[in-house]
PDB file of C-alpha atoms in Angstrom:
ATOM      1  CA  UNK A   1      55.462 -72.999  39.573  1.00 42.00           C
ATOM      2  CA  UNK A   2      57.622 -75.105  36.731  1.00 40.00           C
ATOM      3  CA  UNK A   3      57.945 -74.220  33.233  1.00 43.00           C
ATOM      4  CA  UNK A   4      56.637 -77.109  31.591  1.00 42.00           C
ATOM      5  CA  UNK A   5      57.219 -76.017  27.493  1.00 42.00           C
ATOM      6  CA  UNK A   6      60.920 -74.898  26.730  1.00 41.00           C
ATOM      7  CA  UNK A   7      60.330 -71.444  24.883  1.00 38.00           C
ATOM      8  CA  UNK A   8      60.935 -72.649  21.727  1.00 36.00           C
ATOM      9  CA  UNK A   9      57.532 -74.063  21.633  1.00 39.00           C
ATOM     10  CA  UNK A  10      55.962 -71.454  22.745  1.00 42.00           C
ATOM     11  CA  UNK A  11      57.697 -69.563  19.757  1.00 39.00           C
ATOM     12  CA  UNK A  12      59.597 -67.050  21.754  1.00 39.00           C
ATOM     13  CA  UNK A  13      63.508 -66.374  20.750  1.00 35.00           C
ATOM     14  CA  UNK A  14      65.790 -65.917  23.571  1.00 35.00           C
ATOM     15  CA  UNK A  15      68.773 -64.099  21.217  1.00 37.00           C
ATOM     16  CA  UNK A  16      71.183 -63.238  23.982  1.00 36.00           C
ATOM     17  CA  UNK A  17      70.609 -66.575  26.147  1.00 39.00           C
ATOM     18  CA  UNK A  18      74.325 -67.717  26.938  1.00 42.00           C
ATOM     19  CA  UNK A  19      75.915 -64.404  25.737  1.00 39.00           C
ATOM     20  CA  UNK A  20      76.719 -60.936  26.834  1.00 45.00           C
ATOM     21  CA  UNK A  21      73.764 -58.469  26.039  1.00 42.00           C
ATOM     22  CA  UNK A  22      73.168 -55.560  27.097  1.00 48.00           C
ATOM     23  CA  UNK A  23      68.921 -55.580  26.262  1.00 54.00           C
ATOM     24  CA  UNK A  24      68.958 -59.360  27.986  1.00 58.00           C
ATOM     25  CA  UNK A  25      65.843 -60.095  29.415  1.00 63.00           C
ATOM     26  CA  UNK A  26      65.340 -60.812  33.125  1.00 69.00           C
ATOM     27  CA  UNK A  27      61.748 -60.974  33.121  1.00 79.00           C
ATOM     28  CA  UNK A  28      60.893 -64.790  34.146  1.00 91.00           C
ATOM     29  CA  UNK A  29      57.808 -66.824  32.206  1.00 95.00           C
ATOM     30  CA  UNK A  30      56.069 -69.145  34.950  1.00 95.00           C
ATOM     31  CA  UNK A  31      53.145 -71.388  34.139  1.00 96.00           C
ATOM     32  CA  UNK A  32      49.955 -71.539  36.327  1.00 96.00           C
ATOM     33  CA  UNK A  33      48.015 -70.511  38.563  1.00 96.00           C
ATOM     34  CA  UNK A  34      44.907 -72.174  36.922  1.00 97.00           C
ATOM     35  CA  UNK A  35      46.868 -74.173  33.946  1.00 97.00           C
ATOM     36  CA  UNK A  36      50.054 -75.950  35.569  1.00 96.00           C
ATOM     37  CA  UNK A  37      51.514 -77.164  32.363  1.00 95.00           C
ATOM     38  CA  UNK A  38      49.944 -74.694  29.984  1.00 96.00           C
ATOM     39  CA  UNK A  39      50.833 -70.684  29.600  1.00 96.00           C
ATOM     40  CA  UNK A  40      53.730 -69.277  30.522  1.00 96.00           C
ATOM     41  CA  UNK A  41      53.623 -65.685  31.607  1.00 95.00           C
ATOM     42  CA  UNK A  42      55.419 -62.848  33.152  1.00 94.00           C
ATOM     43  CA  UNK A  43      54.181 -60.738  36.246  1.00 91.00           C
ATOM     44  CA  UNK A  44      53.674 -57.383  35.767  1.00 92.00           C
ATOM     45  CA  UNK A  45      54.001 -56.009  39.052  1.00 89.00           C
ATOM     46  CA  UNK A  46      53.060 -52.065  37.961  1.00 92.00           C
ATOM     47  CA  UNK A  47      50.181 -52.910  35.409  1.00 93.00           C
ATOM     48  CA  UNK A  48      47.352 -51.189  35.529  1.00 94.00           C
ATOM     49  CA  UNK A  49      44.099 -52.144  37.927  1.00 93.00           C
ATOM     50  CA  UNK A  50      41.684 -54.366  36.047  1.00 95.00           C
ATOM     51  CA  UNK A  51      38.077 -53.486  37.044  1.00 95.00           C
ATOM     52  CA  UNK A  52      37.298 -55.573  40.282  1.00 92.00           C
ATOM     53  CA  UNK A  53      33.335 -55.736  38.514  1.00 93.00           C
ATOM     54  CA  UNK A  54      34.680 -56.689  34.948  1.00 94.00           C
ATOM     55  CA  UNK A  55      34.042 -60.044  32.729  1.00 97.00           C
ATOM     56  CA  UNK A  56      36.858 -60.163  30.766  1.00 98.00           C
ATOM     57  CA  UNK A  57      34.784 -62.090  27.296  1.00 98.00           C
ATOM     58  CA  UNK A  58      37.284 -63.079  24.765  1.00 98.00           C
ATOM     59  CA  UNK A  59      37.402 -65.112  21.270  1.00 98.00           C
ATOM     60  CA  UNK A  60      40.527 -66.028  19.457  1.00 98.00           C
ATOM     61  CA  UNK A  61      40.973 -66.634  16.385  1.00 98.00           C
ATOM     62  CA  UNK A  62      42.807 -69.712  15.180  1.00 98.00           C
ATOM     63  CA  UNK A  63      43.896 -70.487  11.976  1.00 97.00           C
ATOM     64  CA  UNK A  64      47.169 -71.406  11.220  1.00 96.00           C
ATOM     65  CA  UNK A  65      47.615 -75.038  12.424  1.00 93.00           C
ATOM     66  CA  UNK A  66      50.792 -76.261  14.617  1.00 91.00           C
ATOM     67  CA  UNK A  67      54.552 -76.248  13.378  1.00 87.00           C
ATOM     68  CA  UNK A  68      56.591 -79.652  13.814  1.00 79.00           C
ATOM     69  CA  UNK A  69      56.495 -80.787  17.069  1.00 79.00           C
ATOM     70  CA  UNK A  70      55.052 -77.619  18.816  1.00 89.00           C
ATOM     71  CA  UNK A  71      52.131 -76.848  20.379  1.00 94.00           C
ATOM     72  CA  UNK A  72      49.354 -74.591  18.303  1.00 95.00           C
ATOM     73  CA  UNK A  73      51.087 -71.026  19.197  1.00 95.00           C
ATOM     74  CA  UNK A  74      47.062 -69.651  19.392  1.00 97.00           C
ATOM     75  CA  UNK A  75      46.124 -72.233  21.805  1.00 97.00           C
ATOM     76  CA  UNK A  76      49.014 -71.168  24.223  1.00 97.00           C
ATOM     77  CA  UNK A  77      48.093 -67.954  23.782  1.00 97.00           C
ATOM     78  CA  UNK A  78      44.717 -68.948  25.106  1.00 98.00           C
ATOM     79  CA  UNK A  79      46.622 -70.482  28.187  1.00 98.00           C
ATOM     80  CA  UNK A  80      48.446 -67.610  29.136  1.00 97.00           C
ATOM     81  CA  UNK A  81      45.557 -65.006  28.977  1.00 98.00           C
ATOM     82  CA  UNK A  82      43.845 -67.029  31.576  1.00 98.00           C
ATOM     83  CA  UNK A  83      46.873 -67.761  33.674  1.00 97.00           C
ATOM     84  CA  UNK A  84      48.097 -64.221  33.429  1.00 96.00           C
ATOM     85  CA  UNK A  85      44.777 -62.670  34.487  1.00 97.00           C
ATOM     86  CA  UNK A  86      44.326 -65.258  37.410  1.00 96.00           C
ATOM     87  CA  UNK A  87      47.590 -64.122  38.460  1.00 94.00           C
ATOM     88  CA  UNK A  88      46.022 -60.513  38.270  1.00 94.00           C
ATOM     89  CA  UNK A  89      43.696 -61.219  40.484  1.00 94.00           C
ATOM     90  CA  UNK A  90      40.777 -62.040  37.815  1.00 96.00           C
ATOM     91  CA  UNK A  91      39.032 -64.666  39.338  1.00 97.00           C
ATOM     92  CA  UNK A  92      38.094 -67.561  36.300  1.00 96.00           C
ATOM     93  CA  UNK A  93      34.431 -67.288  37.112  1.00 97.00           C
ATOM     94  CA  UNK A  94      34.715 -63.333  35.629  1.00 97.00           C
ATOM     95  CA  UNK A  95      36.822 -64.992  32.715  1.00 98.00           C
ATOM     96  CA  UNK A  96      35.077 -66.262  29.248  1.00 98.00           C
ATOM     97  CA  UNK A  97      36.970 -67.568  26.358  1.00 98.00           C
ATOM     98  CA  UNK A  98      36.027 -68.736  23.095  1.00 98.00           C
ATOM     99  CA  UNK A  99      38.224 -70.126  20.779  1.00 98.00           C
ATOM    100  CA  UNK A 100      37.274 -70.152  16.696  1.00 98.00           C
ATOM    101  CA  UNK A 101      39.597 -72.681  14.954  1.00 98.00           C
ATOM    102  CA  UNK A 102      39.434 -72.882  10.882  1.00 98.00           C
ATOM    103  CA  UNK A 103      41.762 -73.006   8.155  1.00 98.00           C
ATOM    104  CA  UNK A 104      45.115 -75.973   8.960  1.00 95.00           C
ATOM    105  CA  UNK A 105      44.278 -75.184  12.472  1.00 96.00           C
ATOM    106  CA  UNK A 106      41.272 -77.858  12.508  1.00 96.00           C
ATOM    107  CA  UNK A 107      43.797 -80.392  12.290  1.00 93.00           C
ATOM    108  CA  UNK A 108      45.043 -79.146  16.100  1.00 94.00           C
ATOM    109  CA  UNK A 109      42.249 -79.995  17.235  1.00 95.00           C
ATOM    110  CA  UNK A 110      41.363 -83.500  16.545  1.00 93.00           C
ATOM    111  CA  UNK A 111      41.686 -86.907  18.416  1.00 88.00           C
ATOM    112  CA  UNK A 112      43.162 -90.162  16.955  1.00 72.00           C
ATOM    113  CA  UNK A 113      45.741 -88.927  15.858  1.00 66.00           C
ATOM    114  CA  UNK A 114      49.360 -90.152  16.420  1.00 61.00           C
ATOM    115  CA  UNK A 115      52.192 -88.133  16.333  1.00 70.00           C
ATOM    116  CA  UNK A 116      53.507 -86.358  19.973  1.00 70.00           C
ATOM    117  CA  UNK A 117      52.069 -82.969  18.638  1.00 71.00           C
ATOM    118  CA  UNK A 118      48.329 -84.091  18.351  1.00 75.00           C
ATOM    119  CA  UNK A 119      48.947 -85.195  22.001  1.00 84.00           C
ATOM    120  CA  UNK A 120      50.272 -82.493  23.208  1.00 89.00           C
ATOM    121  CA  UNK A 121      47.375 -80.257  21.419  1.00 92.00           C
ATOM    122  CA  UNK A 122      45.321 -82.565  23.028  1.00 93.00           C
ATOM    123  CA  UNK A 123      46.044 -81.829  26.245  1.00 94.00           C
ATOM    124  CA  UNK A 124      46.210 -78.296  25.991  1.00 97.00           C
ATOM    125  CA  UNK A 125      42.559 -78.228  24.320  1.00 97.00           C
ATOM    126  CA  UNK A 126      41.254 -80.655  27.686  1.00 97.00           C
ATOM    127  CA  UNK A 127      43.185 -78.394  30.313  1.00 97.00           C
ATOM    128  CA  UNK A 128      41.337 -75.111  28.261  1.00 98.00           C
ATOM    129  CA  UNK A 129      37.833 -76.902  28.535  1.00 98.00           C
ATOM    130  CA  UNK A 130      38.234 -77.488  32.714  1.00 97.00           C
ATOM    131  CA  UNK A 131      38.155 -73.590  32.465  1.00 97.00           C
ATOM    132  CA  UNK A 132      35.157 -73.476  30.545  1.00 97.00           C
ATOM    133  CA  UNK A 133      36.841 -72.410  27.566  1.00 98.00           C
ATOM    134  CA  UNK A 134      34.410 -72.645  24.333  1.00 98.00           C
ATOM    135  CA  UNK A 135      35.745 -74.131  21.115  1.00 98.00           C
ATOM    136  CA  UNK A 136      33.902 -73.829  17.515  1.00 98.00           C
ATOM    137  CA  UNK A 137      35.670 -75.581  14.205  1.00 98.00           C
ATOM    138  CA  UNK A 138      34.485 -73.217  11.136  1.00 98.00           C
ATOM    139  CA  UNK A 139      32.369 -76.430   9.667  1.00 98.00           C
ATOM    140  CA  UNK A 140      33.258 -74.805   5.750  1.00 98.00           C
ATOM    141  CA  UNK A 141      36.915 -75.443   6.729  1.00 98.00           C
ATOM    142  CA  UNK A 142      36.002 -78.675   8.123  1.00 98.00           C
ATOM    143  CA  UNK A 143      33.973 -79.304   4.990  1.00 98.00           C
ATOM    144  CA  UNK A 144      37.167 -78.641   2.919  1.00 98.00           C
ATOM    145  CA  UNK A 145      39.373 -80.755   4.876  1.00 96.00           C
ATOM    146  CA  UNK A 146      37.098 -83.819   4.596  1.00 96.00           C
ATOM    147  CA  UNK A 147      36.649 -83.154   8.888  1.00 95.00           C
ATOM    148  CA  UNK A 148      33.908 -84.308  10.776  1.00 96.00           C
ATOM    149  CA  UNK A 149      32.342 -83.925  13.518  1.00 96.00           C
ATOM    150  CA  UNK A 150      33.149 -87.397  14.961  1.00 94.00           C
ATOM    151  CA  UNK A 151      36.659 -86.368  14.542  1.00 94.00           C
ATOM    152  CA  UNK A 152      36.998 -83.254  17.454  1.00 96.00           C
ATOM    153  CA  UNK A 153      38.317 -83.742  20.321  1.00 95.00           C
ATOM    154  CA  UNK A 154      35.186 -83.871  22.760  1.00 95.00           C
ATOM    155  CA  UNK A 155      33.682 -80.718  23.817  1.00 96.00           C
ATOM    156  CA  UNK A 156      34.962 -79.036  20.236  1.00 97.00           C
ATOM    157  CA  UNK A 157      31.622 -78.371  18.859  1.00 98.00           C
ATOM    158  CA  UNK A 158      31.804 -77.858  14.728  1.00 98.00           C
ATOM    159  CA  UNK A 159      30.176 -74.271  13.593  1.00 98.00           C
ATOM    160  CA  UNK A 160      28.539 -73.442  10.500  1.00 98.00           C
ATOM    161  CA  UNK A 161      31.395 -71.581   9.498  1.00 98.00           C
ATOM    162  CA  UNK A 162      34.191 -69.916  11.442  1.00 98.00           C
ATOM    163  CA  UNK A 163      32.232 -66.104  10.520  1.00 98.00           C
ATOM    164  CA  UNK A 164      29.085 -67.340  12.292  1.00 98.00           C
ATOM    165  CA  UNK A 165      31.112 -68.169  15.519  1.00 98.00           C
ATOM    166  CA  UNK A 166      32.443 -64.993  15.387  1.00 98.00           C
ATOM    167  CA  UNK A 167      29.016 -63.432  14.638  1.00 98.00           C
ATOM    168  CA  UNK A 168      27.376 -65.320  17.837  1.00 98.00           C
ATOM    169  CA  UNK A 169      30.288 -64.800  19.946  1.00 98.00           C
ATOM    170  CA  UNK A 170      30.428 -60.922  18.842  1.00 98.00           C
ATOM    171  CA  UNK A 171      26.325 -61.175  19.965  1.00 98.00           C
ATOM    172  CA  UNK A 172      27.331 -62.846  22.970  1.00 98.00           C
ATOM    173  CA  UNK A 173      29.599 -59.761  23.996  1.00 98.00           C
ATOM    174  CA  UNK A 174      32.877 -61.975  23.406  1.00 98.00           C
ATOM    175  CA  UNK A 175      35.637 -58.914  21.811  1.00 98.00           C
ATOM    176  CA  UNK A 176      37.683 -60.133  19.396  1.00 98.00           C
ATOM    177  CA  UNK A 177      41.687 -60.731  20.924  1.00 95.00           C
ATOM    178  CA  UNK A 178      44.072 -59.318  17.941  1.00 89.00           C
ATOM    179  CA  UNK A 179      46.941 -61.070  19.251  1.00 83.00           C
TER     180      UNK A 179
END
């Protein structure tokens, strides 16, 4: 499997790269198995068994919006919990993710939009969506922002507001990820 983001866009700081270190890392981040350019994560080879039976129902919480020229740190994030638990043996039927985007985040997740991060964000959200991943725009933040619904990327449905998601989702049995 390649690496297809260097770490710096995935926001991780590799201190001792290039010098001696005692504490230096040799843990290695690979991308895949179900997102090939998306979500780089470790193997844990001693972590504990997850439950062969469980659903593993999760909603993130997005709100702060992309830096420069990097991906949107949360949607990564989103990545790697489903390529980290395939590689656990979760199988993505047993995995449900829901993504609630408000605040400078709703600008992540909009199409027509020209600069090589809106692209990239792009992609990310359509590789999340061919694994069923759910994504709500808080539709006060929206509101704010002068958004609309014409402007998501398709499949981003808007909300009423980004505590409603949450509220449904909670209903739904989604747990809230604090990371």
């Amino acid at each position: 499997m390649r690496i297809a983001l260097p770490f710096r866009l995935m926001g991780l700081v590799l201190a001792c790269a290039g010098l001696p270190c005692a504490a230096q890392s040799t843990a290695v981040f690979t991308t895949g198995p179900l997102l090939d350019d998306f979500g780089p994560a470790a193997t844990v080879e001693d972590a504990a068994p997850i439950p062969a039976h469980m659903h593993l129902r999760v909603r993130f919480d997005i709100s702060e919006g992309a830096k420069d020229d990097e991906l949107n740190r949360s949607l990564v994030t989103a990545a790697r919990f489903l390529n980290m638990h395939a590689r656990a043996g979760v199988p993505a039927r047993r995995m449900h993710i829901a993504l609630v985007v408000h605040g400078r985040a709703v600008f992540d997740v909009l199409h027509k939009r020209t600069s090589q991060r809106a692209k990239d964000n792009a992609a990310l959200v359509a590789a999340l969506q061919q694994h069923d991943v759910r994504l709500y725009v808080c539709g006060q933040s929206a509101a704010y922002y002068e958004v609309t619904s014409d402007q998501l990327l398709p499949g981003v449905q808007m909300s009423l507001s980004a505590m409603t998601a949450h509220a449904v989702l909670a209903a739904e049995g989604y747990e809230l990820n604090p990371f």
